PDB file of C-alpha atoms in Angstrom:
ATOM      1  CA  MET A  26      52.738 113.044 -28.665  1.00  0.00           C
ATOM      2  CA  ARG A  27      49.218 112.839 -27.279  1.00  0.00           C
ATOM      3  CA  LYS A  28      46.225 112.406 -29.536  1.00  0.00           C
ATOM      4  CA  ILE A  29      43.505 115.014 -29.048  1.00  0.00           C
ATOM      5  CA  VAL A  30      39.938 113.683 -28.912  1.00  0.00           C
ATOM      6  CA  THR A  31      36.986 115.979 -29.584  1.00  0.00           C
ATOM      7  CA  VAL A  32      33.229 115.486 -29.628  1.00  0.00           C
ATOM      8  CA  ALA A  33      33.465 115.633 -33.439  1.00  0.00           C
ATOM      9  CA  ASP A  34      35.790 112.605 -33.343  1.00  0.00           C
ATOM     10  CA  ASP A  35      33.611 110.345 -31.209  1.00  0.00           C
ATOM     11  CA  ALA A  36      29.818 110.163 -31.412  1.00  0.00           C
ATOM     12  CA  ASP A  37      29.597 108.392 -28.043  1.00  0.00           C
ATOM     13  CA  LEU A  38      31.575 111.172 -26.386  1.00  0.00           C
ATOM     14  CA  ALA A  39      29.292 113.750 -28.001  1.00  0.00           C
ATOM     15  CA  HIS A  40      26.276 111.841 -26.697  1.00  0.00           C
ATOM     16  CA  LEU A  41      27.694 111.687 -23.161  1.00  0.00           C
ATOM     17  CA  VAL A  42      28.323 115.443 -23.228  1.00  0.00           C
ATOM     18  CA  ASP A  43      24.717 115.954 -24.389  1.00  0.00           C
ATOM     19  CA  LEU A  44      23.504 113.822 -21.478  1.00  0.00           C
ATOM     20  CA  ILE A  45      25.604 115.819 -19.002  1.00  0.00           C
ATOM     21  CA  ASP A  46      24.115 119.000 -20.479  1.00  0.00           C
ATOM     22  CA  MET A  47      20.707 117.774 -19.287  1.00  0.00           C
ATOM     23  CA  LEU A  48      21.939 117.990 -15.685  1.00  0.00           C
ATOM     24  CA  PRO A  49      22.231 121.204 -13.674  1.00  0.00           C
ATOM     25  CA  GLY A  50      25.139 123.504 -14.448  1.00  0.00           C
ATOM     26  CA  PRO A  51      28.294 123.532 -12.335  1.00  0.00           C
ATOM     27  CA  ASP A  52      27.016 126.430 -10.234  1.00  0.00           C
ATOM     28  CA  MET A  53      24.391 124.184  -8.584  1.00  0.00           C
ATOM     29  CA  ARG A  54      26.533 123.078  -5.673  1.00  0.00           C
ATOM     30  CA  SER A  55      23.651 121.247  -3.988  1.00  0.00           C
ATOM     31  CA  PHE A  56      23.778 118.801  -6.885  1.00  0.00           C
ATOM     32  CA  TRP A  57      27.510 118.615  -7.692  1.00  0.00           C
ATOM     33  CA  GLY A  58      29.100 119.339  -4.317  1.00  0.00           C
ATOM     34  CA  GLU A  59      31.605 122.022  -3.343  1.00  0.00           C
ATOM     35  CA  GLY A  60      35.336 122.406  -3.445  1.00  0.00           C
ATOM     36  CA  SER A  61      38.216 121.307  -5.608  1.00  0.00           C
ATOM     37  CA  ASN A  62      37.497 117.632  -4.931  1.00  0.00           C
ATOM     38  CA  SER A  63      33.775 117.820  -5.666  1.00  0.00           C
ATOM     39  CA  ILE A  64      32.114 115.721  -8.325  1.00  0.00           C
ATOM     40  CA  GLY A  65      31.393 118.885 -10.304  1.00  0.00           C
ATOM     41  CA  SER A  66      35.045 119.881 -10.176  1.00  0.00           C
ATOM     42  CA  LYS A  67      36.214 116.486 -11.417  1.00  0.00           C
ATOM     43  CA  VAL A  68      33.642 116.248 -14.207  1.00  0.00           C
ATOM     44  CA  GLY A  69      34.067 119.913 -15.105  1.00  0.00           C
ATOM     45  CA  HIS A  70      37.838 119.720 -15.411  1.00  0.00           C
ATOM     46  CA  ARG A  71      37.645 116.868 -17.936  1.00  0.00           C
ATOM     47  CA  LEU A  72      34.745 118.478 -19.810  1.00  0.00           C
ATOM     48  CA  ARG A  73      36.594 121.781 -20.139  1.00  0.00           C
ATOM     49  CA  GLU A  74      39.651 120.021 -21.536  1.00  0.00           C
ATOM     50  CA  ILE A  75      37.587 118.105 -24.077  1.00  0.00           C
ATOM     51  CA  LEU A  76      35.355 121.005 -25.110  1.00  0.00           C
ATOM     52  CA  SER A  77      38.296 123.385 -25.487  1.00  0.00           C
ATOM     53  CA  GLY A  78      40.013 121.025 -27.921  1.00  0.00           C
ATOM     54  CA  ARG A  79      42.806 120.098 -25.498  1.00  0.00           C
ATOM     55  CA  GLY A  80      41.368 116.799 -24.263  1.00  0.00           C
ATOM     56  CA  ASP A  81      43.063 113.519 -24.995  1.00  0.00           C
ATOM     57  CA  SER A  82      42.022 109.897 -24.530  1.00  0.00           C
ATOM     58  CA  SER A  83      42.823 110.019 -20.803  1.00  0.00           C
ATOM     59  CA  ASP A  84      40.451 112.974 -20.353  1.00  0.00           C
ATOM     60  CA  VAL A  85      37.691 111.058 -22.138  1.00  0.00           C
ATOM     61  CA  ASP A  86      38.454 107.969 -20.096  1.00  0.00           C
ATOM     62  CA  TYR A  87      38.380 109.855 -16.784  1.00  0.00           C
ATOM     63  CA  LEU A  88      35.174 111.668 -17.716  1.00  0.00           C
ATOM     64  CA  ALA A  89      33.533 108.342 -18.485  1.00  0.00           C
ATOM     65  CA  ILE A  90      34.836 106.788 -15.264  1.00  0.00           C
ATOM     66  CA  TYR A  91      33.500 109.738 -13.263  1.00  0.00           C
ATOM     67  CA  VAL A  92      30.081 109.299 -14.883  1.00  0.00           C
ATOM     68  CA  LEU A  93      30.086 105.602 -14.001  1.00  0.00           C
ATOM     69  CA  LYS A  94      31.276 106.222 -10.448  1.00  0.00           C
ATOM     70  CA  TYR A  95      29.252 109.306  -9.534  1.00  0.00           C
ATOM     71  CA  LEU A  96      26.197 109.248 -11.842  1.00  0.00           C
ATOM     72  CA  GLY A  97      25.917 105.669 -13.112  1.00  0.00           C
ATOM     73  CA  ARG A  98      23.450 103.023 -12.092  1.00  0.00           C
ATOM     74  CA  GLY A  99      23.728 102.020  -8.456  1.00  0.00           C
ATOM     75  CA  ASN A 100      26.179 104.737  -7.461  1.00  0.00           C
ATOM     76  CA  ARG A 101      26.017 106.156  -3.936  1.00  0.00           C
ATOM     77  CA  HIS A 102      27.103 109.699  -4.740  1.00  0.00           C
ATOM     78  CA  ILE A 103      24.350 111.262  -6.874  1.00  0.00           C
ATOM     79  CA  PRO A 104      21.526 108.708  -6.850  1.00  0.00           C
ATOM     80  CA  GLU A 105      18.926 108.279  -9.551  1.00  0.00           C
ATOM     81  CA  ASP A 106      16.207 110.086  -7.604  1.00  0.00           C
ATOM     82  CA  ARG A 107      18.373 113.228  -7.331  1.00  0.00           C
ATOM     83  CA  ILE A 108      19.207 113.008 -11.038  1.00  0.00           C
ATOM     84  CA  THR A 109      15.487 112.620 -11.792  1.00  0.00           C
ATOM     85  CA  ALA A 110      14.553 115.629  -9.679  1.00  0.00           C
ATOM     86  CA  ASN A 111      17.160 117.810 -11.405  1.00  0.00           C
ATOM     87  CA  LEU A 112      16.964 116.570 -14.994  1.00  0.00           C
ATOM     88  CA  ARG A 113      16.278 119.493 -17.316  1.00  0.00           C
ATOM     89  CA  GLY A 114      13.057 119.224 -19.281  1.00  0.00           C
ATOM     90  CA  ALA A 115      11.853 116.058 -17.560  1.00  0.00           C
ATOM     91  CA  SER A 116       9.915 117.698 -14.691  1.00  0.00           C
ATOM     92  CA  GLY A 117      10.827 114.966 -12.229  1.00  0.00           C
ATOM     93  CA  LEU A 118       9.478 112.165 -14.426  1.00  0.00           C
ATOM     94  CA  PRO A 119      10.891 108.943 -12.915  1.00  0.00           C
ATOM     95  CA  ALA A 120      11.092 107.126 -16.251  1.00  0.00           C
ATOM     96  CA  ALA A 121      13.211 109.940 -17.692  1.00  0.00           C
ATOM     97  CA  GLY A 122      15.614 109.818 -14.756  1.00  0.00           C
ATOM     98  CA  HIS A 123      15.871 106.055 -15.032  1.00  0.00           C
ATOM     99  CA  ALA A 124      16.470 106.274 -18.792  1.00  0.00           C
ATOM    100  CA  TRP A 125      19.120 108.974 -18.276  1.00  0.00           C
ATOM    101  CA  VAL A 126      21.009 106.843 -15.752  1.00  0.00           C
ATOM    102  CA  GLU A 127      20.822 103.745 -17.963  1.00  0.00           C
ATOM    103  CA  ASP A 128      21.913 105.647 -21.077  1.00  0.00           C
ATOM    104  CA  ALA A 129      24.732 107.479 -19.282  1.00  0.00           C
ATOM    105  CA  THR A 130      25.941 104.217 -17.730  1.00  0.00           C
ATOM    106  CA  ARG A 131      25.943 102.383 -21.050  1.00  0.00           C
ATOM    107  CA  THR A 132      27.579 105.251 -22.960  1.00  0.00           C
ATOM    108  CA  ALA A 133      30.231 105.812 -20.285  1.00  0.00           C
ATOM    109  CA  PHE A 134      31.059 102.104 -20.193  1.00  0.00           C
ATOM    110  CA  THR A 135      31.428 102.105 -23.990  1.00  0.00           C
ATOM    111  CA  LEU A 136      33.910 104.976 -23.714  1.00  0.00           C
ATOM    112  CA  VAL A 137      35.823 103.392 -20.838  1.00  0.00           C
ATOM    113  CA  THR A 138      36.279 100.152 -22.758  1.00  0.00           C
ATOM    114  CA  ARG A 139      37.249 102.038 -25.919  1.00  0.00           C
ATOM    115  CA  TYR A 140      39.868 104.219 -24.240  1.00  0.00           C
ATOM    116  CA  SER A 141      41.013 101.989 -21.359  1.00  0.00           C
ATOM    117  CA  LEU A 142      41.034  98.534 -22.934  1.00  0.00           C
ATOM    118  CA  PRO A 143      44.245  99.088 -24.907  1.00  0.00           C
ATOM    119  CA  VAL A 144      45.966 100.077 -21.651  1.00  0.00           C
ATOM    120  CA  TRP A 145      44.470  97.185 -19.693  1.00  0.00           C
ATOM    121  CA  ASN A 146      45.432  94.623 -22.336  1.00  0.00           C
ATOM    122  CA  GLY A 147      48.818  96.098 -23.107  1.00  0.00           C
ATOM    123  CA  ALA A 148      49.937  97.382 -26.447  1.00  0.00           C
ATOM    124  CA  HIS A 149      50.905  94.016 -27.927  1.00  0.00           C
ATOM    125  CA  ARG A 150      48.294  91.639 -26.625  1.00  0.00           C
ATOM    126  CA  THR A 151      46.022  89.968 -29.154  1.00  0.00           C
ATOM    127  CA  ARG A 152      42.274  90.103 -28.573  1.00  0.00           C
ATOM    128  CA  GLY A 153      40.988  86.971 -26.878  1.00  0.00           C
ATOM    129  CA  SER A 154      44.474  85.544 -26.436  1.00  0.00           C
ATOM    130  CA  ALA A 155      43.761  84.442 -22.868  1.00  0.00           C
ATOM    131  CA  TRP A 156      41.166  82.024 -24.263  1.00  0.00           C
ATOM    132  CA  LEU A 157      43.569  80.522 -26.770  1.00  0.00           C
ATOM    133  CA  GLN A 158      45.944  79.275 -24.097  1.00  0.00           C
ATOM    134  CA  GLY A 159      45.586  75.942 -22.448  1.00  0.00           C
TER     135      GLY A 159
END
């Protein structure tokens, strides 16, 4: 049985959704791209699952990974200057765009480690056990 995760369950997830809400809506194809493989399609699919109450930890994890890959610091898909130019309420203010990217990167990484780490480490591995050997 899969465990549903909602924005009410996870403050970091709620914050990431709030950050995404500051970006243009999915209809702005010049920002998100076009087609079923576009960045907007990938992000939107996971967001819809989460916001409809059907999202599980893998949806949260993928959403966070997409933010890191496509919107995070140093990405080559939607760079900081394009985020800055399209950030709602910031009027192209470079510091706001930089802060958005930093905050989104940090929040997404927090979610990825929260939802992926148990899978990466395995279900029965003890924290820090690699350092106890040897």
